[in-house]
Every structure is written in C-alpha cells, then in structure tokens.
Coordinates of C-alpha atoms and ligand atoms in Angstrom, one line a residue:
M5 CA -35.9 -25.6 -15.4
R6 CA -38.4 -23.8 -13.2
T7 CA -37.9 -21.8 -10.0
Q8 CA -39.6 -19.0 -8.0
V9 CA -36.8 -16.5 -8.3
G10 CA -34.1 -16.6 -11.0
I11 CA -31.0 -14.7 -9.9
I12 CA -28.4 -13.4 -12.3
G13 CA -24.9 -13.0 -10.8
A14 CA -23.0 -14.7 -7.9
G15 CA -21.5 -11.6 -6.3
P16 CA -22.5 -10.5 -2.8
S17 CA -26.0 -9.4 -3.9
G18 CA -27.1 -12.5 -5.7
L19 CA -25.5 -14.9 -3.2
L20 CA -27.0 -13.2 -0.1
L21 CA -30.4 -12.9 -1.8
A22 CA -30.3 -16.6 -2.5
R23 CA -29.5 -17.3 1.2
L24 CA -32.3 -15.1 2.5
L25 CA -34.8 -16.5 0.1
H26 CA -33.8 -20.0 1.1
L27 CA -34.4 -19.1 4.8
H28 CA -37.9 -18.0 3.8
G29 CA -38.5 -21.3 2.0
I30 CA -38.5 -19.6 -1.5
G31 CA -36.8 -21.5 -4.3
C32 CA -34.1 -19.9 -6.5
V33 CA -31.4 -20.6 -9.0
I34 CA -28.3 -18.5 -9.6
V35 CA -26.7 -18.1 -13.1
E36 CA -23.2 -16.8 -13.2
A37 CA -21.0 -16.0 -16.2
R38 CA -17.7 -16.6 -14.5
S39 CA -16.1 -19.6 -12.7
R40 CA -16.4 -20.3 -9.0
A41 CA -12.6 -19.7 -8.6
Y42 CA -12.9 -16.3 -10.3
C43 CA -15.8 -15.2 -8.1
E44 CA -14.0 -16.4 -5.0
G45 CA -10.6 -14.9 -5.9
R46 CA -11.6 -11.4 -7.0
I47 CA -10.1 -8.9 -4.5
R48 CA -12.6 -6.1 -3.6
A49 CA -13.3 -3.9 -0.7
G50 CA -13.3 -5.1 2.9
V51 CA -15.4 -3.0 5.3
M52 CA -18.8 -4.2 6.5
E53 CA -21.2 -1.9 8.2
H54 CA -22.5 -2.9 11.6
D55 CA -25.8 -4.1 10.3
A56 CA -24.3 -5.9 7.3
A57 CA -22.2 -8.0 9.7
Q58 CA -25.3 -8.7 11.7
M59 CA -27.2 -9.8 8.5
M60 CA -24.4 -12.3 7.9
R61 CA -24.9 -13.7 11.5
D62 CA -28.7 -13.7 11.2
A63 CA -28.4 -15.6 7.9
G64 CA -26.2 -18.2 9.6
V65 CA -23.1 -17.3 7.6
G66 CA -21.3 -15.2 10.2
E67 CA -19.2 -17.8 11.9
R68 CA -15.9 -17.4 10.0
M69 CA -16.4 -13.7 9.8
D70 CA -16.6 -13.4 13.6
R71 CA -13.6 -15.7 14.0
E72 CA -11.3 -14.2 11.3
G73 CA -12.7 -10.7 10.7
L74 CA -11.4 -7.7 12.6
L75 CA -13.9 -5.7 14.6
H76 CA -13.1 -2.0 14.6
H77 CA -14.4 0.7 16.9
G78 CA -12.8 3.7 15.4
V79 CA -11.2 5.1 12.3
I80 CA -8.4 7.6 11.8
L81 CA -8.6 10.8 9.7
R82 CA -5.2 12.3 9.0
F83 CA -4.6 15.8 7.7
N84 CA -1.9 18.5 8.1
G85 CA 0.4 15.8 9.4
R86 CA -1.7 14.7 12.4
D87 CA -4.0 11.8 13.2
H88 CA -7.5 12.4 14.5
R89 CA -9.5 9.4 15.7
I90 CA -13.2 9.2 15.1
D91 CA -14.6 7.0 18.0
L92 CA -17.2 5.2 16.0
T93 CA -18.5 3.1 18.9
G94 CA -18.5 6.0 21.4
L95 CA -20.5 8.1 19.0
T96 CA -22.9 5.5 17.6
G97 CA -22.8 2.4 19.8
K98 CA -21.9 0.5 16.6
S99 CA -18.7 -0.9 15.0
I100 CA -17.5 -2.1 11.6
M101 CA -16.2 -5.4 10.6
V102 CA -13.0 -5.6 8.4
Y103 CA -13.5 -8.8 6.3
G104 CA -12.6 -9.2 2.7
Q105 CA -15.5 -9.3 0.2
H106 CA -14.0 -12.4 -1.5
E107 CA -14.2 -14.1 1.9
V108 CA -17.9 -13.1 2.1
V109 CA -18.4 -14.6 -1.3
K110 CA -16.6 -17.9 -0.4
D111 CA -18.8 -18.2 2.8
L112 CA -22.0 -17.5 0.9
I113 CA -21.2 -19.8 -2.1
A114 CA -20.5 -22.7 0.4
A115 CA -23.7 -22.1 2.4
N116 CA -25.9 -21.9 -0.7
L117 CA -24.4 -25.0 -2.3
A118 CA -24.8 -26.8 1.0
A119 CA -28.5 -25.8 1.1
G120 CA -28.9 -27.3 -2.4
I121 CA -29.3 -24.0 -4.3
P122 CA -28.1 -24.5 -7.8
I123 CA -25.4 -22.0 -8.9
L124 CA -24.8 -22.4 -12.6
F125 CA -21.2 -21.1 -12.9
E126 CA -19.6 -20.4 -16.3
T127 CA -23.0 -19.8 -18.0
P128 CA -22.5 -17.9 -21.3
D129 CA -25.0 -15.8 -23.2
V130 CA -27.5 -15.0 -20.5
A131 CA -30.5 -13.1 -21.7
I132 CA -33.8 -12.0 -20.1
H133 CA -37.2 -12.4 -21.6
G134 CA -40.8 -11.5 -20.7
I135 CA -40.2 -9.2 -17.7
T136 CA -43.3 -7.2 -18.3
G137 CA -45.6 -10.2 -18.4
P138 CA -46.5 -12.9 -15.9
A139 CA -43.9 -15.5 -16.9
P140 CA -40.3 -14.1 -17.1
R141 CA -37.5 -16.3 -18.4
I142 CA -33.7 -16.4 -18.1
A143 CA -32.3 -17.9 -21.3
F144 CA -28.7 -19.0 -21.9
Q145 CA -26.6 -21.3 -24.1
N146 CA -28.2 -24.7 -23.9
G147 CA -30.9 -23.9 -21.4
A148 CA -33.5 -21.6 -19.8
I149 CA -35.1 -21.0 -16.4
D150 CA -38.8 -20.1 -16.1
C151 CA -39.5 -18.1 -13.0
D152 CA -41.9 -15.8 -11.2
F153 CA -39.4 -13.0 -10.7
I154 CA -35.8 -12.2 -11.9
A155 CA -33.3 -10.5 -9.7
G156 CA -30.6 -8.7 -11.7
C157 CA -27.6 -9.0 -9.4
D158 CA -25.1 -9.0 -12.3
G159 CA -23.0 -6.0 -11.3
F160 CA -22.2 -2.7 -13.2
H161 CA -21.4 -4.4 -16.5
G162 CA -24.3 -6.9 -16.5
I163 CA -27.2 -7.4 -18.8
S164 CA -30.1 -6.6 -16.4
R165 CA -29.9 -2.8 -16.3
P166 CA -29.7 -2.5 -20.1
A167 CA -32.9 -4.7 -20.3
M168 CA -35.0 -1.9 -18.9
P169 CA -35.3 1.8 -19.6
V170 CA -33.6 3.7 -16.7
Q171 CA -32.4 7.2 -16.1
G172 CA -28.8 7.2 -15.1
F173 CA -27.2 9.8 -12.8
D174 CA -23.4 9.8 -12.6
R175 CA -20.2 11.6 -11.8
I176 CA -16.8 10.6 -12.9
Y177 CA -14.0 11.8 -10.6
P178 CA -10.7 13.2 -12.0
F179 CA -8.6 10.5 -10.2
G180 CA -8.3 6.8 -9.5
W181 CA -6.9 4.6 -6.8
L182 CA -3.8 2.5 -7.1
G183 CA -4.4 -0.4 -4.7
I184 CA -2.1 -3.0 -3.4
L185 CA -2.5 -6.1 -1.2
S186 CA 0.8 -6.8 0.6
Q187 CA 2.2 -9.4 2.9
S188 CA 3.2 -7.0 5.6
P189 CA 1.6 -5.7 8.9
P190 CA -0.7 -2.7 8.5
P191 CA 0.8 0.6 9.7
H192 CA -1.8 1.0 12.4
E193 CA -4.5 -1.1 14.1
E194 CA -7.3 1.0 12.6
L195 CA -7.9 2.3 9.1
I196 CA -6.2 5.6 8.2
Y197 CA -7.8 7.9 5.6
A198 CA -5.1 10.6 4.8
S199 CA -5.5 13.9 3.1
H200 CA -2.0 15.0 1.8
D201 CA -0.9 17.7 -0.6
N202 CA 0.5 14.9 -2.9
G203 CA -3.0 13.2 -2.8
F204 CA -5.2 10.9 -0.8
A205 CA -3.9 7.7 0.8
L206 CA -5.7 4.9 2.7
A207 CA -4.3 2.2 4.9
S208 CA -6.6 -0.8 5.4
M209 CA -5.9 -4.4 6.1
R210 CA -7.2 -8.0 5.8
S211 CA -5.4 -9.5 8.8
P212 CA -2.6 -8.5 11.2
T213 CA -0.1 -9.7 8.6
I214 CA -1.8 -8.6 5.3
S215 CA -2.2 -4.9 4.4
R216 CA -4.5 -3.3 1.8
L217 CA -3.1 0.1 0.9
Y218 CA -4.3 2.7 -1.6
L219 CA -2.9 5.9 -3.3
Q220 CA -4.7 8.5 -5.2
V221 CA -3.3 8.5 -8.8
A222 CA -4.4 9.8 -12.2
P223 CA -7.6 8.1 -13.4
D224 CA -5.8 6.4 -16.4
E225 CA -2.6 5.9 -14.5
D226 CA -0.2 3.3 -15.9
E227 CA 0.9 0.8 -13.2
A228 CA 4.3 0.8 -14.9
N229 CA 4.8 4.3 -13.5
W230 CA 4.6 2.7 -10.0
P231 CA 7.5 0.4 -9.3
D232 CA 7.2 -1.1 -5.8
E233 CA 9.8 1.3 -4.2
R234 CA 7.9 4.3 -5.4
I235 CA 4.6 2.9 -3.9
W236 CA 6.2 2.3 -0.5
A237 CA 7.9 5.7 -0.5
E238 CA 4.7 7.5 -1.4
L239 CA 2.6 5.6 1.2
Q240 CA 5.2 6.6 3.8
T241 CA 5.0 10.2 2.8
R242 CA 1.2 10.5 2.6
L243 CA 0.3 8.2 5.6
G244 CA 3.1 9.5 7.8
H245 CA 3.3 6.2 9.7
H246 CA 6.0 3.7 9.6
I247 CA 5.3 1.6 6.6
V248 CA 6.8 -1.9 6.5
P249 CA 7.2 -3.0 2.9
G250 CA 6.5 -6.6 2.0
P251 CA 5.8 -8.8 -1.0
I252 CA 3.0 -7.2 -3.1
L253 CA 0.4 -9.9 -3.8
Q254 CA -1.9 -7.9 -6.0
K255 CA -1.8 -4.5 -7.6
G256 CA -4.3 -2.5 -9.7
V257 CA -5.8 0.9 -10.6
T258 CA -9.5 1.5 -10.1
A259 CA -11.4 4.4 -11.6
M260 CA -13.7 6.4 -9.4
R261 CA -17.3 6.9 -10.3
S262 CA -20.7 7.5 -8.7
F263 CA -23.7 6.1 -10.6
V264 CA -27.4 5.5 -9.8
A265 CA -30.1 4.1 -12.1
E266 CA -33.7 5.0 -11.6
P267 CA -36.0 3.1 -11.2
M268 CA -34.6 -0.2 -9.9
Q269 CA -37.5 -2.3 -11.2
L270 CA -39.5 -3.0 -14.3
G271 CA -42.3 -5.5 -14.2
R272 CA -40.9 -8.7 -12.8
L273 CA -37.2 -7.7 -13.0
F274 CA -35.6 -6.2 -9.9
L275 CA -32.1 -4.8 -9.8
A276 CA -29.9 -5.1 -6.7
G277 CA -26.3 -4.0 -5.9
D278 CA -23.8 -2.8 -8.4
S279 CA -26.2 -3.4 -11.3
A280 CA -28.2 -0.4 -10.1
H281 CA -25.6 1.8 -8.5
I282 CA -21.9 2.2 -7.8
V283 CA -20.0 4.5 -5.4
P284 CA -16.4 5.6 -5.3
P285 CA -14.7 3.4 -2.7
T286 CA -13.9 6.2 -0.2
G287 CA -16.8 5.4 2.1
A288 CA -16.5 1.6 1.7
K289 CA -20.2 1.5 0.8
G290 CA -20.4 -0.8 -2.3
M291 CA -21.1 -4.1 -0.7
N292 CA -23.1 -2.5 2.1
L293 CA -25.5 -0.9 -0.4
A294 CA -25.9 -4.3 -2.0
Y295 CA -26.9 -5.8 1.4
G296 CA -29.5 -3.0 1.9
D297 CA -31.1 -3.7 -1.5
V298 CA -31.2 -7.4 -0.9
A299 CA -32.6 -7.1 2.7
L300 CA -35.5 -5.1 1.2
L301 CA -36.0 -7.3 -1.9
A302 CA -36.0 -10.6 0.2
R303 CA -38.6 -9.2 2.5
A304 CA -40.8 -8.0 -0.3
L305 CA -40.6 -11.4 -2.1
A306 CA -41.3 -13.2 1.1
A307 CA -44.4 -11.1 1.6
Y308 CA -45.5 -11.9 -1.9
F309 CA -45.0 -15.7 -1.6
A310 CA -46.6 -15.7 1.8
D311 CA -49.9 -14.1 0.9
G312 CA -49.7 -12.7 -2.6
S313 CA -49.2 -9.1 -1.3
E314 CA -47.5 -6.9 -3.9
T315 CA -47.3 -3.8 -1.8
D316 CA -43.6 -4.2 -0.8
L317 CA -42.6 -5.3 -4.3
A318 CA -44.3 -2.2 -5.8
G319 CA -42.4 0.0 -3.3
Y320 CA -39.0 -1.7 -3.7
S321 CA -37.4 0.8 -6.1
S322 CA -38.5 4.0 -4.3
T323 CA -37.7 2.6 -0.8
A324 CA -34.3 1.2 -1.9
L325 CA -33.3 4.4 -3.7
R326 CA -33.8 6.5 -0.5
R327 CA -31.0 4.5 1.2
V328 CA -28.9 4.4 -2.0
W329 CA -29.0 8.2 -2.5
K330 CA -27.9 8.8 1.1
A331 CA -24.9 6.4 0.7
E332 CA -24.1 8.1 -2.6
R333 CA -24.1 11.4 -0.9
F334 CA -21.8 10.2 1.9
S335 CA -19.4 8.5 -0.6
W336 CA -19.3 11.7 -2.8
W337 CA -18.8 13.9 0.2
L338 CA -16.0 11.9 1.8
T339 CA -14.3 11.6 -1.7
S340 CA -14.6 15.3 -2.2
L341 CA -13.3 16.1 1.2
M342 CA -10.2 13.8 1.2
H343 CA -8.8 14.0 -2.3
R344 CA -6.6 16.5 -4.0
F345 CA -8.3 18.2 -7.0
E346 CA -5.9 19.7 -9.5
N347 CA -8.4 22.5 -10.3
H348 CA -8.8 23.5 -6.6
T349 CA -7.7 27.0 -5.7
P350 CA -5.7 27.5 -2.5
F351 CA -9.0 28.7 -1.0
E352 CA -10.8 25.4 -1.8
R353 CA -7.9 23.5 -0.3
R354 CA -8.3 25.5 2.9
M355 CA -12.0 24.8 2.9
Q356 CA -11.2 21.0 2.8
Q357 CA -8.9 21.5 5.8
A358 CA -11.3 23.6 7.7
E359 CA -14.0 21.0 7.2
L360 CA -11.7 18.2 8.3
D361 CA -10.8 20.3 11.4
Y362 CA -14.5 20.7 12.1
I363 CA -15.4 17.0 11.6
T364 CA -12.6 15.9 13.9
S365 CA -12.9 18.5 16.7
S366 CA -16.7 18.9 17.0
P367 CA -18.6 15.9 18.5
T368 CA -21.6 16.9 16.3
G369 CA -19.4 16.9 13.2
A370 CA -17.7 13.6 14.1
A371 CA -21.1 12.0 14.9
T372 CA -22.3 12.8 11.3
L373 CA -19.4 11.0 9.8
A374 CA -19.6 8.1 12.3
E375 CA -23.3 7.5 11.8
N376 CA -22.9 7.2 8.0
Y377 CA -19.7 5.2 8.2
V378 CA -21.1 2.5 10.5
G379 CA -24.1 2.5 8.2
L380 CA -27.7 3.9 8.1
P381 CA -30.5 1.4 8.9
M382 CA -30.8 -1.4 6.3
L383 CA -34.6 -1.4 6.3
Ligands
LIG17 N1 -24.5 -13.3 -16.9 C1 -24.2 -13.9 -15.7 N2 -23.5 -13.3 -14.7 C2 -23.1 -12.1 -14.9 C3 -23.3 -11.4 -16.1 C4 -24.0 -12.1 -17.1 N3 -24.3 -11.4 -18.3 N4 -22.7 -10.2 -16.0 C5 -22.1 -10.1 -14.8 N5 -22.3 -11.3 -14.1 C6 -21.8 -11.6 -12.8 C7 -20.4 -11.2 -12.5 O1 -19.5 -12.2 -13.1 C8 -20.3 -11.1 -11.0 O2 -19.9 -12.3 -10.5 O3 -22.5 -10.9 -11.8 C9 -21.7 -10.8 -10.6 C10 -21.9 -9.4 -10.1 O4 -21.2 -9.3 -8.9 P1 -20.6 -7.9 -8.3 O5 -20.0 -7.2 -9.4 O6 -19.7 -8.3 -7.1 O7 -21.9 -7.1 -7.9 P2 -22.8 -7.2 -6.5 O8 -23.0 -8.6 -6.2 O9 -23.9 -6.3 -6.7 O10 -21.8 -6.7 -5.4 C11 -21.6 -5.4 -5.1 O11 -19.3 -5.9 -5.4 O12 -18.4 -4.7 -7.2 C12 -18.4 -4.9 -5.8 O13 -17.8 -2.8 -4.9 C13 -18.9 -3.6 -5.2 O14 -18.8 -4.2 -3.1 C14 -19.7 -4.1 -4.1 C15 -20.3 -5.3 -4.5
LIG18 C1 -10.4 -2.0 1.8 O1 -10.1 -2.5 2.9 O2 -10.2 -2.5 0.7 C2 -11.1 -0.6 1.9 C3 -11.4 -0.1 3.1 C4 -12.0 1.1 3.2 C5 -12.4 1.8 2.1 C6 -12.1 1.2 0.8 C7 -11.5 0.0 0.7 O3 -13.0 3.0 2.2

C-alpha cells in the first residue's frame, strides 16, 4: 500500500487530521489497533473549545454536534458553599460546546469512511521504519504502508513517541477522579467545578437526561470503596446542589497527570494529541489540544504538498509546543486551585480560597480564566 500521509491511531487527532487532509486533496490511510466499536464506545471528556467546535463545522462534520450538543455561555465555580458564575460569553464573546468525545469520534469515522479514507481497524503489531530518511514505512502484521510522512496520533500509550528520542516533562498529582455517567438530569444547566474541604467535585453532562459527575479520590482508589449510595451522598455534599440519583451507566477512576514530550517531530514522523502530551482533566483541554496540533499539522502538510515548502513542517514542533505549554499551565493551575492537597497547611488552603475569591469577584481575574477556558487561538 502507498499513501501520502500514514496516520497511526483513530482517536480525535488521527481522525480529524485525516478529514482535514482529505479536504486539502491529500491522501491518507489510518491504522488503528482497536475495533471500531471500541473507539466509538470509549467514554472520555466532553467539552469543546469555541474554535474546536468551529473546526468541526468548517470540516463539514458539525451538523450533529450543533443539533445534539449543548452550547454553554458560562461555567460555575463553587467554594465556601456558594456558586459563582463565570460569564464566558460576556467576558470573551465565545462559548463552549458540551458534546461527548465518543460522539466526535463516531461523526469523524463516518465522514472519513464516506470519503473513502481507509481505516484499518484491529491492526496488530504496528511498527514505524525509516523516519529519518525520505521513505518512511508503517509495518504491521500482514502488511505495510509506504508514505511520505507519518502522523503519530496513537495516544499516550502508543508506539510513535517511543520511536524517537524526546525529553519528557511531567507531574503526577496525588489524587485521581472517580467519574460516573448516569441516567439522571444534571444538577444545574451549566458545569459546576466545586472546591470543598472533602475534595473537588465536578458536575458535567452529556444531555438534559444524562449526567457526567466526578469526585476527587485517592490516585489508586479502589472502586469497591464507592458503592452507589456513597457516590450520591458525596456528590450532594461537595456540589451542594440537589442531586437526582439514577442508574449508573459507567464508572471508573482516572489518575491525574501532566506530561509533555519535546520535540514533537523527528524527520518524517510528527506527533499529535495525547501521543505528545497529556493534561489533568480539570481544564477539559485534552481533545482541544489535539485539535490545535492537527490544525497546525494539516496546514503544514498542505503547504508541503502544494509547493514543496518545508518551512511550516520544520516549525511544527516549536509552534505547537507554545500552545501546548499554555494549556498545560492552565490545566495545572486549575487543578492546583480546585483540589484538596493532603499536605496543604491551613495557610495554603486560605490561599486557594483567596484566589478563588479574586477570580470570581474581579472582572480581570474572571477574564483570565474565561479566556483560557473557551480556548486560546488554534493557529
Ligand atoms: N497501533 C495502532 N493504533 C494504536 C496504537 C498502536 N500501537 N496504540 C494506540 N493506538 C490507538 C488507540 O487505540 C486509540 O484509538 O491510537 C488511538 C489514540 O487515540 P486517543 O488516545 O483518543 O488520543 P488522541 O486522538 O490524541 O486524542 C486525544 O483523547 O485521550 C483523550 O483526553 C484525551 O481528549 C484527549 C484526546
Ligand atoms: C466531562 O464532561 O467529561 C468533563 C467536563 C469538564 C472537565 C472534564 C470533563 O473539566
């Protein structure tokens, strides 16, 4: 098989990259280790930045998102038992779109297959060869793809990042999130981020009848310690809103980590999305960072295939990393601000509360949060 860009991974990064390349008339093939059902069923985050939602529309895959997604103009920060609304649209003129990542994945898989882009699901033993030469190759069991470039969109545990020498920067947080998806109305029409002495809690949603709720727990927390009744009671305590319990459709503990690999390119291999960096989920930046990388990479590849120009490709890593580090900073900051740290002194807890008071009472403080939350420019 031969194509212009070989893409490893059918998550948001690989799928959106394929879509954008196709719109530029550039050929690509996606190889994916897991099944289509697995990719489409994996429950992940659900907040799209203003410009990420616009990228979906511009790429011709925004129709269901605009119909079924929930456009939000504000977000609630709760501390010391009171709600404080950040008026995202009033402060920035922008909004966010609440739409599950697995719905994004379904829409992109359908659009790519309809456009005739091969997605080789359930491909085992994927390996990368020749990235520092002119003819890279993706090899796998029973086949290979020769290409001009390889996009490593294979997530945090993929094979692309280990195929190149990178320097990793990371921070592991001393807590995790217990997340549930439940068939019950969300406690409020907007997202609530709550700082409570028992720990952080977040109320999000997927629809007016499906809630996505999270509790700060120990990083290695055993789910067995959290029978349903305990989850509902603790959400009620920390969120301070009327919580309507319902059937729990999915439950899991996520560890919290920040990680960035530098650089994001070696020769003809380019990393995008979680393969190059991860964020703790507090700022909802994971998928949005993937979109930023892919916007840049698609533009650079389009320039190369249009007139052979390699300037944008050569600048990809350093340009992408500037946006990545700003989102890393925001995610780290919001995580540090909202969670309970066991080693915090009462003084440090008061510092968190004073900063929350500042952010929610000063238009300048609120604007800083709002500008980052709705998203910094993609390009
Ligand atoms: N061969 C082929 N495919 C692989 C391999 C491999 N060796 N390793 C991993 N993959 C696939 C995974 O099965 C997955 O479908 O690569 C895909 C990577 O997708 P994601 O993990 O979703 O990463 P990305 O597309 O960069 O999306 C980033 O996803 O993890 C969330 O929170 C994160 O929202 C962010 C977004
Ligand atoms: C989610 O809806 O899953 C969600 C929302 C906001 C976050 C993280 C996750 O910060």
